[in-house]
Coordinates of C-alpha atoms and ligand atoms in Angstrom, one line a residue:
M17 CA 63.2 -197.3 116.2
T18 CA 62.0 -195.4 113.1
S19 CA 64.4 -192.7 112.1
P20 CA 63.1 -189.2 111.3
A21 CA 63.8 -189.7 107.6
D22 CA 61.9 -193.1 107.6
W23 CA 59.0 -191.5 109.5
L24 CA 58.8 -188.7 107.0
L25 CA 58.6 -191.1 104.2
T26 CA 56.1 -193.5 105.7
S27 CA 53.9 -192.0 108.4
A28 CA 54.2 -188.2 108.3
P29 CA 51.2 -186.2 107.0
P30 CA 51.6 -185.0 103.4
F31 CA 52.1 -181.3 104.4
L32 CA 55.3 -182.4 106.3
K33 CA 56.6 -184.5 103.5
E34 CA 57.1 -181.6 101.3
P35 CA 59.6 -180.1 101.9
F36 CA 61.5 -182.6 104.0
V37 CA 62.5 -181.1 107.3
T38 CA 65.0 -183.6 108.7
T39 CA 68.7 -183.9 108.9
A40 CA 68.9 -187.6 109.9
L41 CA 72.4 -189.1 109.7
L42 CA 72.1 -192.3 107.6
P43 CA 74.0 -195.2 109.2
N44 CA 76.4 -197.5 107.4
F45 CA 76.0 -201.3 107.3
T46 CA 79.2 -203.2 107.9
V47 CA 80.3 -206.2 110.1
G48 CA 76.6 -207.2 110.4
Q49 CA 75.5 -204.0 112.1
W50 CA 74.3 -200.4 111.5
T51 CA 76.9 -197.8 112.5
S52 CA 76.6 -194.0 112.2
G53 CA 79.7 -192.0 111.4
T54 CA 81.2 -190.0 114.3
G55 CA 81.5 -186.8 112.2
P56 CA 79.0 -184.1 111.6
G57 CA 78.1 -185.7 108.2
T58 CA 77.8 -184.3 104.7
P59 CA 74.3 -183.0 103.8
L60 CA 72.3 -184.2 100.9
F61 CA 69.9 -181.7 99.4
D62 CA 66.6 -181.5 97.4
P63 CA 67.9 -180.1 94.1
V64 CA 64.6 -178.4 93.4
L65 CA 63.7 -176.9 96.7
G66 CA 67.2 -176.5 98.1
T67 CA 66.3 -178.1 101.4
E68 CA 68.6 -180.3 103.4
L69 CA 67.3 -183.9 103.5
V70 CA 69.7 -186.3 105.3
R71 CA 73.4 -186.6 106.1
V72 CA 76.0 -189.3 105.3
D73 CA 79.2 -190.0 107.2
A74 CA 81.7 -192.8 107.4
T75 CA 84.0 -191.2 109.9
G76 CA 85.3 -193.7 112.5
L77 CA 84.2 -196.9 110.7
D78 CA 86.6 -199.8 111.3
L79 CA 87.3 -200.4 107.5
P80 CA 89.8 -203.2 107.9
E81 CA 87.3 -205.2 110.0
A82 CA 84.5 -204.2 107.6
F83 CA 86.4 -205.7 104.6
R84 CA 87.6 -208.7 106.6
F85 CA 84.1 -209.6 107.8
A86 CA 82.6 -209.2 104.3
R87 CA 85.5 -211.2 102.7
D88 CA 85.6 -214.0 105.3
T89 CA 82.1 -214.3 106.8
G90 CA 80.0 -213.1 103.9
G91 CA 82.1 -214.8 101.3
A92 CA 82.1 -218.2 103.0
A93 CA 78.4 -218.1 103.6
L94 CA 77.6 -217.1 100.0
R95 CA 79.9 -219.8 98.6
A96 CA 78.2 -222.4 100.7
L97 CA 75.1 -221.8 98.6
T98 CA 74.6 -223.0 95.1
Y99 CA 74.0 -220.7 92.1
R100 CA 70.3 -221.6 92.1
Q101 CA 70.0 -220.8 95.9
R102 CA 71.7 -217.5 95.4
A103 CA 69.4 -216.8 92.5
A104 CA 66.5 -217.4 94.8
L105 CA 67.8 -214.8 97.1
L106 CA 68.0 -212.3 94.2
G107 CA 64.4 -213.1 93.6
A108 CA 63.5 -212.5 97.2
T109 CA 65.4 -209.2 97.0
V110 CA 63.2 -208.2 94.0
K111 CA 60.1 -208.8 96.1
V112 CA 61.3 -206.6 99.0
L113 CA 62.3 -203.8 96.6
Q114 CA 58.9 -204.0 94.8
A115 CA 57.1 -203.8 98.1
N116 CA 58.9 -200.6 99.1
R117 CA 58.8 -199.0 95.6
A118 CA 56.7 -196.0 96.7
V119 CA 59.3 -195.0 99.3
Y120 CA 62.0 -195.1 96.6
E121 CA 60.0 -192.9 94.4
D122 CA 59.6 -190.3 97.2
I123 CA 63.4 -190.4 97.9
S124 CA 64.2 -190.1 94.2
V125 CA 62.0 -187.1 93.6
A126 CA 63.4 -185.4 96.7
N127 CA 67.1 -186.2 96.3
S128 CA 67.6 -186.6 92.6
G129 CA 64.9 -184.2 91.4
T130 CA 63.5 -186.7 88.9
V131 CA 60.1 -187.0 87.3
K132 CA 58.2 -190.3 87.7
A133 CA 59.4 -191.7 84.3
D134 CA 63.0 -190.9 85.2
T135 CA 62.7 -192.4 88.6
A136 CA 61.4 -195.6 86.9
V137 CA 64.5 -195.8 84.7
D138 CA 66.6 -195.9 87.9
V139 CA 64.4 -197.8 90.4
D140 CA 62.6 -200.2 88.1
G141 CA 65.7 -200.6 85.9
G142 CA 67.6 -201.8 89.0
I143 CA 64.8 -204.2 90.0
F144 CA 64.4 -205.6 86.5
T145 CA 68.1 -206.2 86.3
L146 CA 68.0 -208.1 89.6
G147 CA 65.1 -210.2 88.3
T148 CA 66.9 -211.0 85.1
Y149 CA 69.9 -212.4 87.1
A150 CA 67.5 -214.3 89.4
K151 CA 66.2 -216.1 86.3
L152 CA 69.6 -216.6 84.7
G153 CA 71.1 -217.9 87.9
D154 CA 68.3 -220.4 88.4
G155 CA 69.3 -221.9 85.1
L156 CA 72.8 -222.5 86.4
G157 CA 71.5 -225.1 88.8
D158 CA 72.6 -226.5 92.2
V159 CA 76.3 -226.3 91.6
H160 CA 79.2 -224.5 93.4
H161 CA 81.4 -223.9 90.3
L162 CA 81.0 -223.5 86.6
T163 CA 82.9 -225.3 83.8
D164 CA 84.2 -223.2 80.9
G165 CA 84.2 -224.9 77.6
D166 CA 85.1 -228.6 77.0
A167 CA 88.1 -230.5 78.2
A168 CA 91.0 -230.4 75.7
R169 CA 93.6 -233.1 75.0
L170 CA 97.1 -232.1 76.0
G171 CA 99.0 -234.8 74.1
K172 CA 98.6 -237.9 71.9
D173 CA 97.1 -240.0 74.7
P174 CA 93.5 -238.7 75.4
L175 CA 93.7 -239.8 79.1
F176 CA 95.4 -236.6 80.2
Q177 CA 93.3 -233.4 79.5
S178 CA 92.7 -229.8 80.6
Q179 CA 89.4 -228.5 81.7
H180 CA 88.9 -224.8 82.5
V181 CA 86.7 -224.1 85.6
L182 CA 85.3 -220.8 87.0
V183 CA 85.1 -220.5 90.7
P184 CA 84.0 -217.4 92.8
T185 CA 86.8 -215.2 93.8
R186 CA 87.4 -215.3 97.5
G187 CA 87.5 -211.6 98.0
V188 CA 85.1 -208.7 98.3
A189 CA 83.5 -206.7 95.5
L190 CA 83.9 -202.9 96.2
F191 CA 81.5 -200.8 94.2
I192 CA 82.2 -197.1 93.9
N193 CA 79.2 -195.6 92.1
A194 CA 78.2 -192.4 90.3
F195 CA 75.4 -190.1 91.4
N196 CA 73.1 -190.5 88.4
F197 CA 71.9 -194.1 89.1
P198 CA 71.6 -194.7 92.9
S199 CA 69.4 -197.7 92.4
W200 CA 70.3 -199.2 89.0
G201 CA 74.0 -198.5 89.6
L202 CA 73.9 -200.6 92.7
W203 CA 71.9 -203.6 91.5
E204 CA 73.4 -203.9 88.0
K205 CA 76.7 -204.6 89.8
A206 CA 75.4 -206.4 92.9
A207 CA 73.2 -208.9 91.0
P208 CA 76.0 -210.6 89.2
A209 CA 78.4 -210.3 92.2
L210 CA 76.0 -211.9 94.7
L211 CA 74.9 -214.5 92.1
S212 CA 78.6 -215.4 91.7
G213 CA 78.9 -215.8 95.5
V214 CA 81.0 -212.7 96.1
P215 CA 80.1 -210.3 99.0
V216 CA 79.5 -206.6 98.2
I217 CA 80.5 -203.3 99.7
V218 CA 78.9 -200.4 98.0
K219 CA 80.0 -196.8 98.3
P220 CA 77.3 -194.7 96.6
A221 CA 78.1 -191.2 95.3
T222 CA 77.4 -188.8 98.1
A223 CA 75.0 -186.5 96.4
T224 CA 72.3 -189.2 95.9
A225 CA 73.4 -191.8 98.5
W226 CA 70.0 -191.8 100.3
L227 CA 68.2 -194.1 97.8
T228 CA 71.0 -196.6 97.7
Q229 CA 71.2 -196.6 101.5
R230 CA 67.4 -197.1 101.9
M231 CA 67.3 -200.0 99.4
V232 CA 70.2 -201.8 101.2
K233 CA 68.5 -201.1 104.5
D234 CA 65.2 -202.7 103.3
V235 CA 67.0 -205.7 102.0
V236 CA 69.1 -206.1 105.1
D237 CA 66.1 -205.7 107.4
A238 CA 64.3 -208.4 105.4
G239 CA 67.1 -210.8 106.4
I240 CA 67.5 -212.2 102.9
W241 CA 71.3 -212.5 102.6
P242 CA 73.8 -214.1 105.0
A243 CA 75.7 -211.8 107.3
G244 CA 78.5 -209.9 105.5
A245 CA 77.1 -210.4 102.0
L246 CA 75.7 -206.9 101.5
N247 CA 77.3 -203.9 103.0
I248 CA 77.1 -200.1 102.5
I249 CA 79.4 -197.3 103.3
C250 CA 78.1 -193.8 102.7
G251 CA 80.2 -190.6 102.6
S252 CA 83.9 -190.2 102.0
S253 CA 85.8 -192.8 100.0
A254 CA 88.9 -192.2 102.1
G255 CA 90.7 -195.4 103.1
L256 CA 88.5 -197.7 101.1
L257 CA 91.0 -198.6 98.4
D258 CA 93.7 -199.2 101.0
Q259 CA 91.8 -202.2 102.3
L260 CA 91.9 -204.1 99.0
Q261 CA 93.6 -207.5 98.9
P262 CA 94.7 -209.6 95.9
F263 CA 91.4 -211.5 95.4
D264 CA 89.1 -208.4 95.8
V265 CA 87.6 -206.7 92.8
V266 CA 86.6 -203.0 92.3
S267 CA 83.9 -201.9 90.0
F268 CA 83.9 -198.1 89.5
T269 CA 81.5 -195.8 87.7
G270 CA 82.2 -192.2 87.4
S271 CA 84.6 -189.6 85.9
A272 CA 87.8 -190.4 84.0
D273 CA 89.7 -188.4 86.6
T274 CA 88.6 -190.5 89.5
A275 CA 89.1 -193.6 87.4
A276 CA 92.8 -192.6 86.9
V277 CA 93.2 -192.3 90.7
I278 CA 91.7 -195.7 91.3
R279 CA 93.8 -197.3 88.5
S280 CA 97.0 -195.9 89.9
H281 CA 96.3 -196.7 93.6
P282 CA 99.1 -198.9 95.1
A283 CA 96.6 -201.6 96.2
V284 CA 95.5 -202.0 92.6
V285 CA 99.0 -201.7 91.1
Q286 CA 100.8 -203.9 93.7
R287 CA 98.2 -206.4 94.6
S288 CA 96.8 -207.1 91.1
V289 CA 93.3 -206.2 92.2
R290 CA 90.9 -206.6 89.3
V291 CA 89.3 -203.3 88.3
N292 CA 86.4 -202.5 86.1
I293 CA 85.9 -198.9 85.0
E294 CA 82.8 -197.3 83.5
A295 CA 83.8 -193.7 82.7
D296 CA 82.4 -190.9 80.6
S297 CA 81.7 -191.0 77.0
V298 CA 80.7 -188.7 74.1
N299 CA 78.1 -191.0 72.5
S300 CA 76.7 -190.5 69.0
A301 CA 73.7 -191.0 66.9
L302 CA 74.1 -191.4 63.1
L303 CA 71.4 -190.9 60.4
L304 CA 72.4 -193.0 57.4
P305 CA 71.5 -191.9 53.9
S306 CA 68.3 -193.5 52.4
A307 CA 67.4 -194.2 48.8
S308 CA 64.0 -192.4 48.7
P309 CA 62.6 -189.3 50.3
E310 CA 60.0 -191.4 52.1
D311 CA 62.7 -193.6 53.7
T312 CA 64.8 -190.5 54.5
Q313 CA 61.9 -189.0 56.3
A314 CA 61.1 -192.2 58.2
A315 CA 64.7 -192.6 59.4
L316 CA 64.9 -188.9 60.3
D317 CA 61.7 -189.1 62.4
L318 CA 63.2 -192.0 64.3
L319 CA 66.4 -190.1 65.0
V320 CA 64.7 -186.9 66.0
K321 CA 62.5 -188.8 68.5
E322 CA 65.4 -190.7 70.1
V323 CA 67.7 -187.7 70.2
T324 CA 65.0 -185.6 72.0
R325 CA 64.3 -188.4 74.4
E326 CA 68.0 -189.0 75.2
M327 CA 68.6 -185.3 75.8
T328 CA 65.8 -185.0 78.3
V329 CA 65.5 -188.4 80.1
K330 CA 67.1 -187.8 83.6
S331 CA 67.9 -184.3 82.4
G332 CA 70.6 -185.8 80.2
Q333 CA 72.5 -187.2 83.2
K334 CA 73.0 -190.6 81.6
C335 CA 76.5 -191.9 80.7
T336 CA 74.9 -193.4 77.6
A337 CA 73.0 -190.3 76.5
I338 CA 73.4 -189.0 72.9
R339 CA 75.9 -186.1 72.9
R340 CA 76.7 -185.9 69.1
V341 CA 74.2 -186.2 66.3
L342 CA 75.5 -186.8 62.8
V343 CA 73.3 -186.3 59.7
P344 CA 74.0 -186.1 56.0
E345 CA 74.9 -182.5 55.0
A346 CA 71.6 -182.0 53.1
L347 CA 69.6 -182.8 56.2
Y348 CA 71.4 -180.6 58.7
D349 CA 68.8 -177.8 58.7
S350 CA 65.7 -180.0 58.7
A351 CA 67.1 -182.2 61.5
A352 CA 67.9 -179.1 63.5
A353 CA 64.4 -177.7 63.0
A354 CA 62.7 -181.1 63.9
I355 CA 64.8 -181.7 67.0
A356 CA 64.2 -178.1 68.2
A357 CA 60.5 -178.4 67.6
R358 CA 60.3 -181.4 69.9
L359 CA 62.5 -180.0 72.5
A360 CA 60.3 -176.9 72.7
K361 CA 57.6 -179.1 74.1
T362 CA 59.7 -180.1 77.1
T363 CA 58.4 -178.6 80.3
V364 CA 61.1 -178.1 82.9
G365 CA 60.7 -177.7 86.7
N366 CA 59.5 -179.3 89.9
P367 CA 59.0 -183.0 89.3
R368 CA 56.1 -183.0 91.8
N369 CA 54.1 -181.1 89.2
E370 CA 52.4 -183.6 86.8
S371 CA 52.9 -181.3 83.9
V372 CA 56.7 -181.3 84.2
R373 CA 58.5 -183.5 81.8
M374 CA 62.1 -182.9 82.9
G375 CA 63.1 -182.3 86.5
A376 CA 66.4 -181.1 87.9
L377 CA 70.1 -181.9 87.8
V378 CA 71.1 -183.7 91.0
S379 CA 73.0 -180.8 92.7
R380 CA 74.3 -177.3 92.4
T381 CA 77.7 -178.7 91.7
Q382 CA 76.3 -180.5 88.7
L383 CA 74.3 -177.4 87.6
N384 CA 77.5 -175.4 87.7
A385 CA 79.5 -178.1 85.8
V386 CA 76.8 -178.2 83.1
R387 CA 76.7 -174.4 82.8
E388 CA 80.5 -174.4 82.4
G389 CA 80.6 -177.2 79.8
L390 CA 77.8 -175.5 77.9
A391 CA 79.5 -172.2 77.9
L392 CA 82.7 -173.8 76.5
L393 CA 80.8 -175.7 73.8
K394 CA 78.9 -172.5 72.9
I395 CA 82.2 -170.7 72.0
H396 CA 82.7 -173.3 69.2
T397 CA 79.1 -173.9 68.1
D398 CA 75.8 -172.3 67.1
V399 CA 72.8 -172.5 69.4
L400 CA 70.0 -174.2 67.5
H401 CA 67.6 -174.4 70.4
D402 CA 67.7 -172.8 73.8
G403 CA 64.9 -173.7 76.1
S404 CA 66.0 -171.3 78.9
A405 CA 63.7 -168.5 77.8
T406 CA 60.7 -170.6 79.0
P407 CA 60.1 -170.1 82.8
L408 CA 60.5 -173.2 85.1
L409 CA 57.2 -174.8 86.2
D410 CA 56.6 -174.6 89.9
A411 CA 60.3 -174.0 90.7
D412 CA 62.4 -171.0 91.7
A413 CA 65.1 -170.5 89.2
A414 CA 67.3 -169.1 91.9
T415 CA 67.1 -172.3 94.0
A416 CA 66.3 -175.1 91.7
C417 CA 69.1 -177.0 89.9
C418 CA 67.0 -177.1 86.7
I419 CA 68.4 -176.4 83.2
A420 CA 66.4 -176.4 80.0
P421 CA 67.6 -178.5 77.0
T422 CA 70.0 -176.9 74.5
L423 CA 70.7 -178.1 71.0
L424 CA 74.0 -176.9 69.6
G425 CA 75.3 -177.3 66.1
T426 CA 78.6 -177.0 64.1
R427 CA 79.0 -177.1 60.4
T428 CA 82.7 -177.7 60.8
P429 CA 83.0 -180.8 63.0
D430 CA 86.5 -181.7 61.5
T431 CA 88.1 -178.6 62.9
N432 CA 86.1 -178.5 66.1
P433 CA 87.8 -180.9 68.6
V434 CA 85.8 -179.7 71.6
V435 CA 82.5 -181.2 70.4
H436 CA 84.1 -184.6 70.3
D437 CA 86.0 -184.2 73.6
V438 CA 83.7 -182.4 76.0
E439 CA 80.9 -184.4 77.7
V440 CA 78.4 -182.0 79.2
F441 CA 76.5 -184.2 81.7
G442 CA 73.1 -182.6 81.1
P443 CA 70.4 -182.0 78.5
V444 CA 72.8 -180.9 75.8
A445 CA 73.7 -182.4 72.3
T446 CA 75.5 -181.1 69.3
L447 CA 74.3 -181.6 65.7
M448 CA 76.9 -181.9 62.9
P449 CA 76.8 -182.7 59.2
Y450 CA 78.8 -185.3 57.3
R451 CA 79.8 -185.8 53.6
D452 CA 79.8 -189.6 53.2
M453 CA 80.0 -192.7 55.4
P454 CA 83.8 -192.8 55.8
H455 CA 83.6 -189.2 57.0
A456 CA 80.7 -190.0 59.4
L457 CA 82.5 -193.0 60.9
A458 CA 85.7 -191.0 61.2
L459 CA 83.9 -188.3 63.1
I460 CA 82.3 -190.8 65.5
R461 CA 85.8 -192.2 66.1
R462 CA 86.9 -188.8 67.3
G463 CA 85.1 -189.8 70.5
Q464 CA 88.0 -192.1 71.3
G465 CA 85.8 -195.0 72.3
S466 CA 82.2 -194.7 73.6
L467 CA 79.6 -196.7 75.5
V468 CA 77.1 -196.6 72.7
A469 CA 76.3 -195.4 69.2
S470 CA 72.9 -195.5 67.5
L471 CA 72.3 -195.9 63.8
Y472 CA 69.1 -194.8 62.0
G473 CA 68.2 -195.9 58.5
T474 CA 66.2 -198.2 56.2
D475 CA 68.9 -200.1 54.4
A476 CA 69.7 -203.3 56.4
A477 CA 73.0 -204.0 54.6
A478 CA 74.3 -200.4 55.1
L479 CA 73.2 -200.5 58.8
S480 CA 74.9 -203.8 59.5
A481 CA 78.1 -202.6 57.7
A482 CA 78.2 -199.4 59.8
A483 CA 77.5 -201.3 63.0
L484 CA 80.4 -203.7 62.4
E485 CA 82.7 -200.7 61.5
L486 CA 81.8 -199.1 64.9
A487 CA 81.9 -202.3 67.0
D488 CA 85.6 -202.1 67.9
S489 CA 85.2 -198.6 69.5
H490 CA 81.8 -199.1 71.1
G491 CA 80.5 -201.4 73.8
R492 CA 77.1 -201.4 72.1
V493 CA 75.7 -200.4 68.7
H494 CA 72.0 -199.8 68.8
V495 CA 70.4 -200.0 65.3
I496 CA 67.0 -198.4 64.8
S497 CA 65.1 -199.1 61.5
P498 CA 61.3 -198.5 60.9
D499 CA 60.5 -202.3 61.5
V500 CA 61.7 -202.1 65.1
A501 CA 60.5 -198.5 65.8
A502 CA 58.0 -199.8 68.4
L503 CA 60.1 -202.6 69.7
H504 CA 63.6 -201.2 70.3
T505 CA 64.8 -200.7 73.9
G506 CA 66.2 -197.2 73.5
H507 CA 69.7 -195.8 72.7
G508 CA 70.5 -195.1 76.3
N509 CA 68.8 -197.9 78.1
V510 CA 71.1 -200.5 79.4
M511 CA 69.6 -203.9 79.2
P512 CA 71.0 -206.7 81.4
Q513 CA 71.1 -209.1 78.5
S514 CA 73.5 -206.8 76.6
L515 CA 77.0 -205.6 77.3
H516 CA 77.4 -202.3 79.1
G517 CA 80.8 -200.5 78.9
G518 CA 83.1 -199.2 76.2
P519 CA 86.7 -199.1 75.2
G520 CA 89.1 -196.2 75.4
R521 CA 87.7 -193.1 76.8
A522 CA 84.6 -194.9 78.1
G523 CA 86.9 -196.7 80.6
G524 CA 87.6 -200.0 78.9
G525 CA 85.1 -201.8 81.2
E526 CA 82.5 -204.5 80.6
E527 CA 79.4 -205.1 82.7
L528 CA 76.2 -207.1 82.3
G529 CA 75.8 -209.0 79.0
G530 CA 73.8 -211.7 80.8
L531 CA 76.0 -214.4 82.3
K532 CA 79.1 -212.8 80.8
A533 CA 79.0 -210.5 83.8
L534 CA 79.8 -213.4 86.1
N535 CA 83.3 -213.6 84.6
F536 CA 84.5 -210.5 86.5
Y537 CA 83.6 -212.2 89.9
H538 CA 85.1 -215.6 89.1
R539 CA 88.7 -216.8 88.7
R540 CA 89.3 -219.1 85.8
S541 CA 91.7 -222.0 86.4
A542 CA 92.8 -224.9 84.2
I543 CA 92.6 -228.3 85.9
Q544 CA 94.9 -230.7 84.1
A545 CA 94.2 -234.3 85.1
S546 CA 93.1 -237.7 83.9
T547 CA 89.7 -238.0 82.3
A548 CA 88.6 -239.9 85.4
V549 CA 89.3 -236.9 87.6
L550 CA 87.9 -234.5 85.2
A551 CA 84.7 -236.5 85.0
C552 CA 84.1 -235.8 88.7
I553 CA 84.3 -232.0 88.0
Ligands
NAP624 P1 83.1 -188.9 90.2 O1 83.3 -187.6 90.8 O2 84.3 -189.6 89.6 O3 82.5 -189.8 91.4 C1 82.2 -191.2 91.2 C2 82.3 -191.9 92.5 O4 83.7 -191.9 92.9 C3 81.6 -191.3 93.7 O5 81.1 -192.3 94.5 C4 82.7 -190.5 94.4 O6 82.4 -190.3 95.8 C5 83.8 -191.4 94.2 N1 85.1 -190.8 94.4 C6 85.5 -189.5 94.2 N2 86.8 -189.3 94.4 C7 87.3 -190.6 94.8 C8 88.6 -191.1 95.1 N3 89.7 -190.3 95.1 N4 88.7 -192.4 95.4 C9 87.7 -193.2 95.3 N5 86.4 -192.8 95.0 C10 86.2 -191.5 94.7 O7 82.0 -188.9 89.1 P2 80.6 -188.3 89.2 O8 80.8 -186.8 88.9 O9 79.8 -188.7 90.4 O10 79.9 -189.0 87.9 C11 79.7 -188.4 86.7 C12 80.5 -189.1 85.7 O11 80.3 -190.5 85.7 C13 80.2 -188.6 84.3 O12 81.3 -188.2 83.6 C14 79.6 -189.8 83.6 O13 79.9 -190.0 82.2 C15 80.2 -191.0 84.4 N6 79.3 -192.1 84.4 C16 79.6 -193.2 83.7 C17 78.8 -194.3 83.7 C18 79.1 -195.5 83.0 O14 78.4 -196.6 83.2 N7 80.1 -195.6 82.1 C19 77.6 -194.2 84.4 C20 77.3 -193.1 85.1 C21 78.1 -192.0 85.1 P3 81.7 -188.9 96.3 O15 80.4 -188.8 95.6 O16 81.6 -189.1 97.7 O17 82.7 -187.8 95.8

């Protein structure tokens, strides 16, 4: 039977679609069946209109059975397939999601308050990542395990050698995700896990769980994956971590505070459960000095464009967004003026209005958090651009969780720890001047490890030297020179071929990076045997 929420998205006349007028309880999918929680549920809201959309609830779910079924039934069925067969299922998943894309856009606008381009970053980014792993997996062939490197002699006689193999872990992959990427956040983790032959239980962030739930529902309804392979639990995280067993893995994206709770959970500490953490990060953009005024201007233009884009895409709710902008002292004022001029063109408001460039934050909680963070940063910085004087387009400022972009600046970044420590998860960045390259690199290091830094310049040797200097403290260094101005993939865009994650404050995790992502879902073992035995492997 079609649920009220589904009906509104598919069959209802347009006047009913906006605003949504339903409070359907989204069911969870575990043990091969859809089960609604037995509690009243937590409401999800439209962050622009303030209307309640749907509810989520996990009360009363049999969690031990949910994990056992995924681990035993789902895991065994997935492992019975080869890498190429699982890759084909990823490809089939892509087709189902593409066919339902219009529904995802409606949900994203309603629940995340995103404009079309920002919805695409999440929805199409997720589908693209799945498609990439479908292709990569096809290349692995019809095998059930992977070899890792060549066999190595263990003694003088070459007959007895050691061969490392990678086999899928016989546990379940639990994903605990952040609110800002309900689509991409699921598929960037699920694609390598399912390709590896490891069943998935996803717990999306409550505020935006609808899109994740709907995508899983469409894929489950299409009957692509074996029973137990793909599961979703919406609502409270209570009791999830208690279910973890030694061969399970957890991949978490969210705040450093929650990450600390997960890291110290007894199941993780006592049962050696493997954990990957993607946490927050105060990412930077660095303009390198150039030899000529023309080169300086070319590099500055690239930086200004990217900083403005990063501040406004998804209203700055990207873990990879630029938070600190470093420019040579002599360029501080011109950089401030150029960024402010571009930000002034950003129209903010209801994403349903085609003229709006930047929609809302996902919730009132986030709006309050951004306001608080901004107020703290403002104590220590100058306001170089404040878009809040311009009225919202098609949105009521009293209801909508919209906030205009703000560029802050400090001329004393050395003595201003707050600008290196505080991540405001919204359209906010801080400009700061530096004296020379050692000073710039030292300031960037004040972030204590980030997901990404971007470099802008025209001198290839200087850019590569700076990139290598920053590589130990960043998961990714994105270098933008005029020759790749029209080619580069964007400071904040996470490409499946490249590593995502960062050391230190960023959580110490690693995701994606092409086939490297499969390592997390495999166990490596050394098989020591005669070359005759190893030849059979
Ligand atoms: P959060 O409060 O830590 O929540 C993240 C997830 O953890 C949600 O699904 C949440 O569920 C769940 N959770 C909360 N308490 C938990 C507990 N005690 N045990 C287990 N799970 C628990 O983070 P957020 O505010 O949603 O996300 C924003 C932060 O994520 C930002 O700081 C951002 O930098 C970071 N982030 C990082 C990345 C990255 O890839 N590195 C990507 C995106 C975001 P509920 O929603 O039900 O509370």
